[in-house]
């Protein structure tokens, strides 16, 4: 049997990260932001071809996309 | 400020090249007051020279004093950098140690299952993953990695290599000779503490490349004073799948496919190994920065002492000169 995420073309790492993200988001508040803050990064990727930078792209992940706790107060 | 920065670099890199060692190109040349600096040169070059008149002597004193001030402030900066590095080292070391069991467990599993591949050199396309820091002033951490890679590329002409860089500092050392081998460079990897989500993104970048095996070059953190460049070779998925029959001895649930499970496991194991390498290198970077800044601070204080000596000697000779002038003037009357 082929799993649906595999059929959709995800790699295992992507799938595992999405799952982990859902678990983090299911946490209650003090722990939630703490856990989500551990997944942020801000990198720049450059692709090279024949000794020159061909393409630049930023690989980023924001800390918190929705401030549930502050909006619910 | 520019002069300050320049002399800062001097303390860090060439601080052993001290006062008067080479009069023509002094490593400590100060831009701010050129004439005074030249006067200082003259004075240090030949203290007994009678050609140096009063005003030049005075100017040289001033130059030494401003030089002393800048050396003192630089040593303050390096000291602060050392403290920051020490604090960061503690944090990143704790992270690294708590991640250890994960790497060790998977490593031993793959070692026992795929013992015949382990350690065997394969020929074909190789991908070099160079892990270097994003910021400088951290001792030989980056140049050691660069040197190992250069050595490998220089000696091995049969295989095809491609380079993927993590961190920005390895680029300078490699791009002059091997820029054609670059496929992807990723910078700002170490800006924030390294996390696993980030590592997965880097790992996926690696999987996009075609390779038969990957060699990760990073600094293994032995302790705070010694870091060793390590080459971690991970065979490619195709090679692992060729030996997949050893994996079939495990029992699978009915809805699981052994090849797919192996692929997933390989990906995850790869990411964990990469995570370990990144953490090790981050730890090594902070440790190396700490000791480099410690050395710089020590050199600066050494330099300061020597400058103080020069300053006092100059001051005394000025006073002596003045006294002689007064006395001889009085005698002439």
mmCIF file of C-alpha atoms in Angstrom:
data_model
loop_
_atom_site.group_PDB
_atom_site.id
_atom_site.type_symbol
_atom_site.label_atom_id
_atom_site.label_comp_id
_atom_site.label_asym_id
_atom_site.label_seq_id
_atom_site.Cartn_x
_atom_site.Cartn_y
_atom_site.Cartn_z
ATOM 1 C CA UNK A 1 0.000 0.000 0.000
ATOM 2 C CA UNK A 2 1.271 3.423 -0.891
ATOM 3 C CA UNK A 3 0.723 6.038 1.758
ATOM 4 C CA UNK A 4 -1.153 9.085 0.614
ATOM 5 C CA UNK A 5 1.593 11.523 1.481
ATOM 6 C CA UNK A 6 3.981 9.505 -0.621
ATOM 7 C CA UNK A 7 1.537 9.467 -3.506
ATOM 8 C CA UNK A 8 1.333 13.263 -3.190
ATOM 9 C CA UNK A 9 5.075 13.448 -3.752
ATOM 10 C CA UNK A 10 6.237 14.405 -0.261
ATOM 11 C CA UNK A 11 9.510 13.151 1.090
ATOM 12 C CA UNK A 12 9.483 11.418 4.438
ATOM 13 C CA UNK A 13 11.277 14.350 6.069
ATOM 14 C CA UNK A 14 8.692 16.839 4.846
ATOM 15 C CA UNK A 15 5.908 14.564 6.044
ATOM 16 C CA UNK A 16 7.515 14.056 9.445
ATOM 17 C CA UNK A 17 7.993 17.796 9.846
ATOM 18 C CA UNK A 18 4.393 18.537 8.991
ATOM 19 C CA UNK A 19 3.271 15.970 11.557
ATOM 20 C CA UNK A 20 5.605 17.443 14.151
ATOM 21 C CA UNK A 21 4.258 20.899 13.417
ATOM 22 C CA UNK A 22 0.712 19.734 14.073
ATOM 23 C CA UNK A 23 1.714 18.198 17.372
ATOM 24 C CA UNK A 24 3.438 21.431 18.385
ATOM 25 C CA UNK A 25 0.383 23.440 17.475
ATOM 26 C CA UNK A 26 -1.802 21.165 19.567
ATOM 27 C CA UNK A 27 0.133 22.053 22.708
ATOM 28 C CA UNK A 28 -1.211 24.443 25.346
ATOM 29 C CA UNK A 29 0.063 27.933 25.594
ATOM 30 C CA UNK A 30 3.299 28.387 27.490
ATOM 31 C CA UNK A 31 4.686 25.221 25.937
ATOM 32 C CA UNK A 32 3.247 26.003 22.535
ATOM 33 C CA UNK A 33 5.231 29.146 21.730
ATOM 34 C CA UNK A 34 8.289 27.586 23.267
ATOM 35 C CA UNK A 35 8.050 24.564 20.996
ATOM 36 C CA UNK A 36 7.193 26.603 17.921
ATOM 37 C CA UNK A 37 10.115 28.949 18.483
ATOM 38 C CA UNK A 38 12.437 25.981 18.162
ATOM 39 C CA UNK A 39 11.497 25.513 14.529
ATOM 40 C CA UNK A 40 12.394 28.927 13.121
ATOM 41 C CA UNK A 41 15.211 29.563 10.719
ATOM 42 C CA UNK A 42 16.256 32.087 8.141
ATOM 43 C CA UNK A 43 18.687 30.830 5.522
ATOM 44 C CA UNK A 44 19.681 31.946 2.061
ATOM 45 C CA UNK A 45 20.262 29.379 -0.631
ATOM 46 C CA UNK A 46 22.273 30.100 -3.770
ATOM 47 C CA UNK A 47 22.312 27.719 -6.672
ATOM 48 C CA UNK A 48 25.507 27.722 -8.721
ATOM 49 C CA UNK A 49 26.190 26.758 -12.256
ATOM 50 C CA UNK A 50 29.579 26.930 -13.934
ATOM 51 C CA UNK A 51 31.189 28.922 -11.168
ATOM 52 C CA UNK A 52 28.543 31.599 -10.899
ATOM 53 C CA UNK A 53 25.490 32.104 -8.741
ATOM 54 C CA UNK A 54 22.548 31.271 -10.934
ATOM 55 C CA UNK A 55 19.668 31.697 -8.518
ATOM 56 C CA UNK A 56 19.150 33.005 -5.003
ATOM 57 C CA UNK A 57 16.334 31.880 -2.801
ATOM 58 C CA UNK A 58 15.557 32.364 0.836
ATOM 59 C CA UNK A 59 14.618 29.371 2.947
ATOM 60 C CA UNK A 60 12.759 30.708 5.950
ATOM 61 C CA UNK A 61 10.273 29.557 8.500
ATOM 62 C CA UNK A 62 8.510 32.051 10.712
ATOM 63 C CA UNK A 63 8.000 31.455 14.409
ATOM 64 C CA UNK A 64 4.281 31.862 14.832
ATOM 65 C CA UNK A 65 1.768 32.331 12.123
ATOM 66 C CA UNK A 66 -1.246 32.820 14.362
ATOM 67 C CA UNK A 67 -1.208 34.293 17.851
ATOM 68 C CA UNK A 68 -4.047 32.319 19.304
ATOM 69 C CA UNK A 69 -3.431 33.205 22.911
ATOM 70 C CA UNK A 70 -3.371 36.992 22.435
ATOM 71 C CA UNK A 71 -6.415 37.111 20.175
ATOM 72 C CA UNK A 72 -8.520 34.951 22.473
ATOM 73 C CA UNK A 73 -8.023 37.130 25.535
ATOM 74 C CA UNK B 1 36.821 53.952 12.897
ATOM 75 C CA UNK B 2 38.436 52.449 9.815
ATOM 76 C CA UNK B 3 41.855 52.787 11.362
ATOM 77 C CA UNK B 4 40.513 51.244 14.501
ATOM 78 C CA UNK B 5 39.142 48.266 12.614
ATOM 79 C CA UNK B 6 42.370 47.778 10.791
ATOM 80 C CA UNK B 7 44.447 47.784 13.861
ATOM 81 C CA UNK B 8 41.858 45.456 15.404
ATOM 82 C CA UNK B 9 42.548 42.926 12.678
ATOM 83 C CA UNK B 10 46.228 43.388 13.329
ATOM 84 C CA UNK B 11 45.912 42.516 16.980
ATOM 85 C CA UNK B 12 43.890 39.467 16.120
ATOM 86 C CA UNK B 13 46.049 38.119 13.360
ATOM 87 C CA UNK B 14 49.563 39.446 13.521
ATOM 88 C CA UNK B 15 49.906 40.709 17.017
ATOM 89 C CA UNK B 16 53.253 39.009 17.399
ATOM 90 C CA UNK B 17 54.697 41.433 14.891
ATOM 91 C CA UNK B 18 55.424 44.049 17.473
ATOM 92 C CA UNK B 19 56.946 47.513 17.720
ATOM 93 C CA UNK B 20 59.806 48.243 15.413
ATOM 94 C CA UNK B 21 60.180 44.758 14.006
ATOM 95 C CA UNK B 22 60.005 46.012 10.438
ATOM 96 C CA UNK B 23 60.348 49.773 10.094
ATOM 97 C CA UNK B 24 59.351 49.963 6.465
ATOM 98 C CA UNK B 25 55.974 48.233 6.635
ATOM 99 C CA UNK B 26 54.820 48.321 10.226
ATOM 100 C CA UNK B 27 51.839 46.056 10.857
ATOM 101 C CA UNK B 28 50.646 48.558 13.424
ATOM 102 C CA UNK B 29 50.750 51.600 11.152
ATOM 103 C CA UNK B 30 48.122 54.111 12.177
ATOM 104 C CA UNK B 31 46.264 56.041 9.525
ATOM 105 C CA UNK B 32 44.880 58.721 11.753
ATOM 106 C CA UNK B 33 48.038 60.752 12.154
ATOM 107 C CA UNK B 34 50.436 59.980 9.422
ATOM 108 C CA UNK B 35 53.150 62.532 10.121
ATOM 109 C CA UNK B 36 53.133 61.699 13.772
ATOM 110 C CA UNK B 37 53.337 58.072 12.864
ATOM 111 C CA UNK B 38 56.307 58.609 10.629
ATOM 112 C CA UNK B 39 57.936 60.590 13.383
ATOM 113 C CA UNK B 40 57.335 57.697 15.738
ATOM 114 C CA UNK B 41 58.946 55.454 13.201
ATOM 115 C CA UNK B 42 61.979 57.635 13.005
ATOM 116 C CA UNK B 43 62.222 57.791 16.739
ATOM 117 C CA UNK B 44 61.893 54.048 17.253
ATOM 118 C CA UNK B 45 64.187 53.273 14.393
ATOM 119 C CA UNK B 46 67.060 55.219 15.821
ATOM 120 C CA UNK B 47 66.609 56.574 19.293
ATOM 121 C CA UNK B 48 69.944 58.297 19.442
ATOM 122 C CA UNK B 49 69.470 60.090 16.140
ATOM 123 C CA UNK B 50 70.368 63.751 16.629
ATOM 124 C CA UNK B 51 68.355 64.717 13.561
ATOM 125 C CA UNK B 52 65.073 64.325 15.438
ATOM 126 C CA UNK B 53 64.115 67.714 16.726
ATOM 127 C CA UNK B 54 61.974 68.609 19.688
ATOM 128 C CA UNK B 55 58.631 68.882 17.928
ATOM 129 C CA UNK B 56 58.925 65.532 16.201
ATOM 130 C CA UNK B 57 59.736 63.898 19.486
ATOM 131 C CA UNK B 58 56.652 65.408 21.020
ATOM 132 C CA UNK B 59 54.458 64.232 18.129
ATOM 133 C CA UNK B 60 55.777 60.709 18.419
ATOM 134 C CA UNK B 61 54.790 60.663 22.057
ATOM 135 C CA UNK B 62 51.282 61.594 21.058
ATOM 136 C CA UNK B 63 51.218 58.844 18.438
ATOM 137 C CA UNK B 64 52.289 56.219 20.947
ATOM 138 C CA UNK B 65 49.609 57.406 23.315
ATOM 139 C CA UNK B 66 46.822 57.183 20.755
ATOM 140 C CA UNK B 67 48.122 53.790 19.735
ATOM 141 C CA UNK B 68 47.994 52.653 23.351
ATOM 142 C CA UNK B 69 44.427 53.857 23.610
ATOM 143 C CA UNK B 70 43.330 51.916 20.540
ATOM 144 C CA UNK B 71 45.088 48.741 21.656
ATOM 145 C CA UNK B 72 43.401 49.015 25.051
ATOM 146 C CA UNK B 73 39.945 49.417 23.519
ATOM 147 C CA UNK B 74 40.554 46.534 21.124
ATOM 148 C CA UNK B 75 41.496 44.280 23.985
ATOM 149 C CA UNK B 76 38.208 45.256 25.622
ATOM 150 C CA UNK B 77 36.334 44.224 22.482
ATOM 151 C CA UNK B 78 38.100 40.885 22.169
ATOM 152 C CA UNK B 79 37.500 40.226 25.840
ATOM 153 C CA UNK B 80 33.792 40.890 25.391
ATOM 154 C CA UNK B 81 33.721 38.617 22.347
ATOM 155 C CA UNK B 82 35.343 35.895 24.374
ATOM 156 C CA UNK B 83 32.685 36.196 27.069
ATOM 157 C CA UNK B 84 29.896 36.063 24.481
ATOM 158 C CA UNK B 85 31.449 33.007 22.847
ATOM 159 C CA UNK B 86 31.785 31.290 26.217
ATOM 160 C CA UNK B 87 28.127 31.918 27.016
ATOM 161 C CA UNK B 88 27.013 30.677 23.597
ATOM 162 C CA UNK B 89 29.268 27.654 23.881
ATOM 163 C CA UNK B 90 27.503 26.568 27.040
ATOM 164 C CA UNK B 91 24.121 26.698 25.326
ATOM 165 C CA UNK B 92 25.102 24.946 22.139
ATOM 166 C CA UNK B 93 27.106 22.305 23.972
ATOM 167 C CA UNK B 94 24.072 21.386 26.038
ATOM 168 C CA UNK B 95 22.019 21.007 22.850
ATOM 169 C CA UNK B 96 24.691 18.931 21.243
ATOM 170 C CA UNK B 97 25.007 16.594 24.186
ATOM 171 C CA UNK B 98 21.266 16.087 24.474
ATOM 172 C CA UNK B 99 21.100 15.160 20.783
ATOM 173 C CA UNK B 100 23.849 12.556 21.113
ATOM 174 C CA UNK B 101 21.676 9.515 21.943
ATOM 175 C CA UNK B 102 19.639 9.963 18.753
ATOM 176 C CA UNK B 103 22.677 9.839 16.504
ATOM 177 C CA UNK B 104 24.302 7.006 18.364
ATOM 178 C CA UNK B 105 21.202 4.771 18.249
ATOM 179 C CA UNK B 106 20.667 5.084 14.523
ATOM 180 C CA UNK B 107 24.339 4.785 13.785
ATOM 181 C CA UNK B 108 24.607 1.462 15.563
ATOM 182 C CA UNK B 109 21.476 0.139 13.836
ATOM 183 C CA UNK B 110 22.791 0.945 10.361
ATOM 184 C CA UNK B 111 26.206 -0.331 11.233
ATOM 185 C CA UNK B 112 24.884 -3.742 12.227
ATOM 186 C CA UNK B 113 22.448 -4.003 9.325
ATOM 187 C CA UNK B 114 24.629 -2.660 6.558
ATOM 188 C CA UNK B 115 28.009 -3.671 7.824
ATOM 189 C CA UNK B 116 29.261 -4.614 4.353
ATOM 190 C CA UNK B 117 28.833 -1.066 3.018
ATOM 191 C CA UNK B 118 30.160 0.681 6.071
ATOM 192 C CA UNK B 119 33.523 2.297 5.517
ATOM 193 C CA UNK B 120 33.902 1.080 1.944
ATOM 194 C CA UNK B 121 34.953 3.716 -0.557
ATOM 195 C CA UNK B 122 32.720 3.824 -3.563
ATOM 196 C CA UNK B 123 33.683 5.308 -6.869
ATOM 197 C CA UNK B 124 31.522 7.580 -8.982
ATOM 198 C CA UNK B 125 29.824 10.846 -8.144
ATOM 199 C CA UNK B 126 30.542 12.238 -4.747
ATOM 200 C CA UNK B 127 28.908 15.140 -3.027
ATOM 201 C CA UNK B 128 31.011 17.064 -0.538
ATOM 202 C CA UNK B 129 29.035 18.832 2.147
ATOM 203 C CA UNK B 130 31.305 21.438 3.708
ATOM 204 C CA UNK B 131 30.079 22.648 7.069
ATOM 205 C CA UNK B 132 31.621 26.000 7.939
ATOM 206 C CA UNK B 133 30.579 28.901 10.109
ATOM 207 C CA UNK B 134 28.848 32.056 8.940
ATOM 208 C CA UNK B 135 31.077 34.413 10.871
ATOM 209 C CA UNK B 136 34.808 34.748 11.046
ATOM 210 C CA UNK B 137 37.177 35.388 13.951
ATOM 211 C CA UNK B 138 36.926 31.823 15.160
ATOM 212 C CA UNK B 139 40.441 30.492 14.842
ATOM 213 C CA UNK B 140 41.258 27.782 12.341
ATOM 214 C CA UNK B 141 37.875 26.061 12.337
ATOM 215 C CA UNK B 142 36.915 27.048 8.806
ATOM 216 C CA UNK B 143 40.319 26.967 7.190
ATOM 217 C CA UNK B 144 40.879 23.449 8.533
ATOM 218 C CA UNK B 145 37.736 22.208 6.813
ATOM 219 C CA UNK B 146 38.726 23.982 3.613
ATOM 220 C CA UNK B 147 42.200 22.484 3.767
ATOM 221 C CA UNK B 148 40.874 18.930 4.129
ATOM 222 C CA UNK B 149 38.557 19.371 1.163
ATOM 223 C CA UNK B 150 41.307 20.865 -0.972
ATOM 224 C CA UNK B 151 43.546 17.966 -0.084
ATOM 225 C CA UNK B 152 40.889 15.454 -1.093
ATOM 226 C CA UNK B 153 40.145 17.216 -4.369
ATOM 227 C CA UNK B 154 43.820 17.562 -5.147
ATOM 228 C CA UNK B 155 44.657 13.912 -4.538
ATOM 229 C CA UNK B 156 41.614 12.230 -6.024
ATOM 230 C CA UNK B 157 41.304 12.956 -9.717
ATOM 231 C CA UNK B 158 39.334 9.838 -10.733
ATOM 232 C CA UNK B 159 36.008 10.557 -9.132
ATOM 233 C CA UNK B 160 33.525 13.279 -9.875
ATOM 234 C CA UNK B 161 32.935 15.735 -7.077
ATOM 235 C CA UNK B 162 30.370 18.386 -6.377
ATOM 236 C CA UNK B 163 30.386 20.762 -3.425
ATOM 237 C CA UNK B 164 27.480 21.873 -1.285
ATOM 238 C CA UNK B 165 28.353 24.526 1.262
ATOM 239 C CA UNK B 166 26.646 25.062 4.599
ATOM 240 C CA UNK B 167 27.739 28.349 6.091
ATOM 241 C CA UNK B 168 29.351 31.225 4.331
ATOM 242 C CA UNK B 169 33.001 31.108 5.345
ATOM 243 C CA UNK B 170 34.051 28.062 3.381
ATOM 244 C CA UNK B 171 33.221 29.850 0.154
ATOM 245 C CA UNK B 172 36.162 32.221 0.280
ATOM 246 C CA UNK B 173 38.643 29.402 0.637
ATOM 247 C CA UNK B 174 37.206 27.160 -2.053
ATOM 248 C CA UNK B 175 35.836 29.398 -4.763
ATOM 249 C CA UNK B 176 39.153 30.370 -6.284
ATOM 250 C CA UNK B 177 40.070 26.822 -7.283
ATOM 251 C CA UNK B 178 36.845 24.870 -7.195
ATOM 252 C CA UNK B 179 34.049 27.283 -7.982
ATOM 253 C CA UNK B 180 32.995 25.108 -10.904
ATOM 254 C CA UNK B 181 32.170 22.292 -8.513
ATOM 255 C CA UNK B 182 29.753 24.358 -6.449
ATOM 256 C CA UNK B 183 26.158 23.274 -6.778
ATOM 257 C CA UNK B 184 24.409 24.902 -3.851
ATOM 258 C CA UNK B 185 25.570 27.201 -1.066
ATOM 259 C CA UNK B 186 23.447 27.880 1.972
ATOM 260 C CA UNK B 187 24.333 30.685 4.335
ATOM 261 C CA UNK B 188 23.060 31.939 7.690
ATOM 262 C CA UNK B 189 22.693 28.341 8.819
ATOM 263 C CA UNK B 190 24.130 29.155 12.227
ATOM 264 C CA UNK B 191 22.501 32.531 12.776
ATOM 265 C CA UNK B 192 20.018 31.115 15.257
ATOM 266 C CA UNK B 193 20.647 27.868 17.177
ATOM 267 C CA UNK B 194 20.473 24.972 14.724
ATOM 268 C CA UNK B 195 17.206 23.047 14.829
ATOM 269 C CA UNK B 196 15.964 19.870 13.244
ATOM 270 C CA UNK B 197 13.358 21.479 10.967
ATOM 271 C CA UNK B 198 16.135 23.528 9.443
ATOM 272 C CA UNK B 199 18.348 20.484 9.054
ATOM 273 C CA UNK B 200 15.574 18.703 7.185
ATOM 274 C CA UNK B 201 15.398 21.560 4.690
ATOM 275 C CA UNK B 202 19.152 21.319 4.129
ATOM 276 C CA UNK B 203 18.901 17.529 3.811
ATOM 277 C CA UNK B 204 16.217 17.865 1.163
ATOM 278 C CA UNK B 205 18.483 20.202 -0.746
ATOM 279 C CA UNK B 206 21.107 17.480 -0.634
ATOM 280 C CA UNK B 207 18.681 14.833 -1.890
ATOM 281 C CA UNK B 208 17.933 16.985 -4.915
ATOM 282 C CA UNK B 209 21.510 16.389 -6.068
ATOM 283 C CA UNK B 210 22.651 13.237 -7.844
ATOM 284 C CA UNK B 211 25.332 11.350 -5.996
ATOM 285 C CA UNK B 212 26.668 7.922 -5.121
ATOM 286 C CA UNK B 213 27.929 8.974 -1.746
ATOM 287 C CA UNK B 214 28.045 12.029 0.467
ATOM 288 C CA UNK B 215 31.015 13.154 2.522
ATOM 289 C CA UNK B 216 30.218 15.638 5.263
ATOM 290 C CA UNK B 217 33.208 17.659 6.421
ATOM 291 C CA UNK B 218 32.805 19.292 9.803
ATOM 292 C CA UNK B 219 34.692 20.017 12.998
ATOM 293 C CA UNK B 220 34.238 17.350 15.609
ATOM 294 C CA UNK B 221 34.103 18.891 19.056
ATOM 295 C CA UNK B 222 36.528 16.988 21.244
ATOM 296 C CA UNK B 223 36.712 19.512 24.021
ATOM 297 C CA UNK B 224 36.901 23.283 24.435
ATOM 298 C CA UNK B 225 40.506 23.410 23.253
ATOM 299 C CA UNK B 226 40.617 20.837 20.506
ATOM 300 C CA UNK B 227 38.395 20.372 17.494
ATOM 301 C CA UNK B 228 39.157 17.817 14.823
ATOM 302 C CA UNK B 229 38.056 17.989 11.198
ATOM 303 C CA UNK B 230 36.029 14.869 10.514
ATOM 304 C CA UNK B 231 34.852 13.347 7.263
ATOM 305 C CA UNK B 232 31.610 11.492 7.607
ATOM 306 C CA UNK B 233 30.848 9.345 4.577
ATOM 307 C CA UNK B 234 27.254 8.311 3.973
ATOM 308 C CA UNK B 235 26.564 6.020 1.014
ATOM 309 C CA UNK B 236 23.815 7.050 -1.365
ATOM 310 C CA UNK B 237 20.338 5.579 -1.334
ATOM 311 C CA UNK B 238 20.912 3.512 -4.476
ATOM 312 C CA UNK B 239 23.796 1.679 -2.876
ATOM 313 C CA UNK B 240 21.787 1.088 0.277
ATOM 314 C CA UNK B 241 18.883 -0.282 -1.746
ATOM 315 C CA UNK B 242 21.202 -2.705 -3.523
ATOM 316 C CA UNK B 243 21.966 -4.256 -0.172
ATOM 317 C CA UNK B 244 18.348 -4.137 0.944
ATOM 318 C CA UNK B 245 18.040 -7.895 1.409
ATOM 319 C CA UNK B 246 19.740 -7.669 4.804
ATOM 320 C CA UNK B 247 16.916 -5.387 5.826
ATOM 321 C CA UNK B 248 14.324 -8.039 4.952
ATOM 322 C CA UNK B 249 15.289 -10.136 7.960
ATOM 323 C CA UNK B 250 13.239 -7.692 10.038
ATOM 324 C CA UNK B 251 9.601 -8.408 10.502
ATOM 325 C CA UNK B 252 7.174 -6.005 8.840
ATOM 326 C CA UNK B 253 3.549 -5.251 9.401
ATOM 327 C CA UNK B 254 1.344 -6.311 6.551
ATOM 328 C CA UNK B 255 0.753 -2.829 5.160
ATOM 329 C CA UNK B 256 4.407 -1.857 5.169
ATOM 330 C CA UNK B 257 6.771 -2.151 2.288
ATOM 331 C CA UNK B 258 10.344 -2.918 3.219
ATOM 332 C CA UNK B 259 11.906 -0.861 0.415
ATOM 333 C CA UNK B 260 9.815 2.164 1.232
ATOM 334 C CA UNK B 261 10.496 1.853 4.917
ATOM 335 C CA UNK B 262 14.160 1.617 4.153
ATOM 336 C CA UNK B 263 13.993 4.758 2.012
ATOM 337 C CA UNK B 264 12.239 6.659 4.784
ATOM 338 C CA UNK B 265 14.638 5.387 7.361
ATOM 339 C CA UNK B 266 17.558 6.363 5.180
ATOM 340 C CA UNK B 267 16.245 9.895 4.780
ATOM 341 C CA UNK B 268 15.645 10.268 8.473
ATOM 342 C CA UNK B 269 19.004 8.781 9.364
ATOM 343 C CA UNK B 270 20.695 11.131 6.929
ATOM 344 C CA UNK B 271 18.993 14.156 8.457
ATOM 345 C CA UNK B 272 19.997 13.052 11.939
ATOM 346 C CA UNK B 273 23.621 12.592 10.882
ATOM 347 C CA UNK B 274 23.596 16.012 9.258
ATOM 348 C CA UNK B 275 22.027 17.523 12.359
ATOM 349 C CA UNK B 276 24.793 15.988 14.438
ATOM 350 C CA UNK B 277 27.442 17.419 12.105
ATOM 351 C CA UNK B 278 25.896 20.890 12.189
ATOM 352 C CA UNK B 279 25.658 20.877 15.963
ATOM 353 C CA UNK B 280 29.207 19.615 16.360
ATOM 354 C CA UNK B 281 30.449 22.332 14.068
ATOM 355 C CA UNK B 282 28.460 25.038 15.849
ATOM 356 C CA UNK B 283 29.944 23.903 19.153
ATOM 357 C CA UNK B 284 33.459 23.819 17.693
ATOM 358 C CA UNK B 285 33.003 27.272 16.229
ATOM 359 C CA UNK B 286 32.121 28.826 19.574
ATOM 360 C CA UNK B 287 34.910 26.985 21.354
ATOM 361 C CA UNK B 288 37.457 28.048 18.748
ATOM 362 C CA UNK B 289 36.225 31.611 18.868
ATOM 363 C CA UNK B 290 36.555 31.601 22.614
ATOM 364 C CA UNK B 291 40.184 30.518 22.542
ATOM 365 C CA UNK B 292 41.025 32.778 19.581
ATOM 366 C CA UNK B 293 39.624 35.793 21.375
ATOM 367 C CA UNK B 294 41.413 34.776 24.534
ATOM 368 C CA UNK B 295 44.678 34.751 22.595
ATOM 369 C CA UNK B 296 43.882 38.084 21.000
ATOM 370 C CA UNK B 297 43.219 39.631 24.383
ATOM 371 C CA UNK B 298 46.496 38.284 25.699
ATOM 372 C CA UNK B 299 48.373 39.576 22.677
ATOM 373 C CA UNK B 300 46.782 42.985 23.019
ATOM 374 C CA UNK B 301 47.798 43.293 26.644
ATOM 375 C CA UNK B 302 51.318 42.199 25.722
ATOM 376 C CA UNK B 303 51.369 44.844 23.015
ATOM 377 C CA UNK B 304 50.065 47.417 25.447
ATOM 378 C CA UNK B 305 52.885 46.660 27.867
ATOM 379 C CA UNK B 306 55.501 47.080 25.166
ATOM 380 C CA UNK B 307 53.928 50.326 24.027
ATOM 381 C CA UNK B 308 53.917 51.586 27.608
ATOM 382 C CA UNK B 309 57.637 50.867 27.790
ATOM 383 C CA UNK B 310 58.247 52.735 24.526
ATOM 384 C CA UNK B 311 56.095 55.584 25.702
ATOM 385 C CA UNK B 312 57.962 55.963 28.979
ATOM 386 C CA UNK B 313 61.315 55.741 27.279
ATOM 387 C CA UNK B 314 60.310 58.445 24.820
ATOM 388 C CA UNK B 315 58.962 60.641 27.574
ATOM 389 C CA UNK B 316 62.165 60.304 29.546
ATOM 390 C CA UNK B 317 64.307 61.140 26.556
ATOM 391 C CA UNK B 318 62.180 64.226 25.916
ATOM 392 C CA UNK B 319 62.660 65.333 29.514
ATOM 393 C CA UNK B 320 66.391 64.629 29.350
ATOM 394 C CA UNK B 321 66.642 66.601 26.134
ATOM 395 C CA UNK B 322 64.824 69.542 27.652
ATOM 396 C CA UNK B 323 67.019 69.444 30.745
ATOM 397 C CA UNK B 324 70.175 69.402 28.631
ATOM 398 C CA UNK B 325 68.903 72.343 26.659
ATOM 399 C CA UNK B 326 68.138 74.330 29.828
ATOM 400 C CA UNK B 327 71.448 73.487 31.488
ATOM 401 C CA UNK B 328 73.536 74.193 28.436
ATOM 402 C CA UNK B 329 71.608 77.441 27.944
ATOM 403 C CA UNK B 330 72.324 78.416 31.521
ATOM 404 C CA UNK B 331 76.020 77.525 31.122
ATOM 405 C CA UNK B 332 76.249 79.634 27.976
ATOM 406 C CA UNK B 333 75.134 82.642 29.992
#
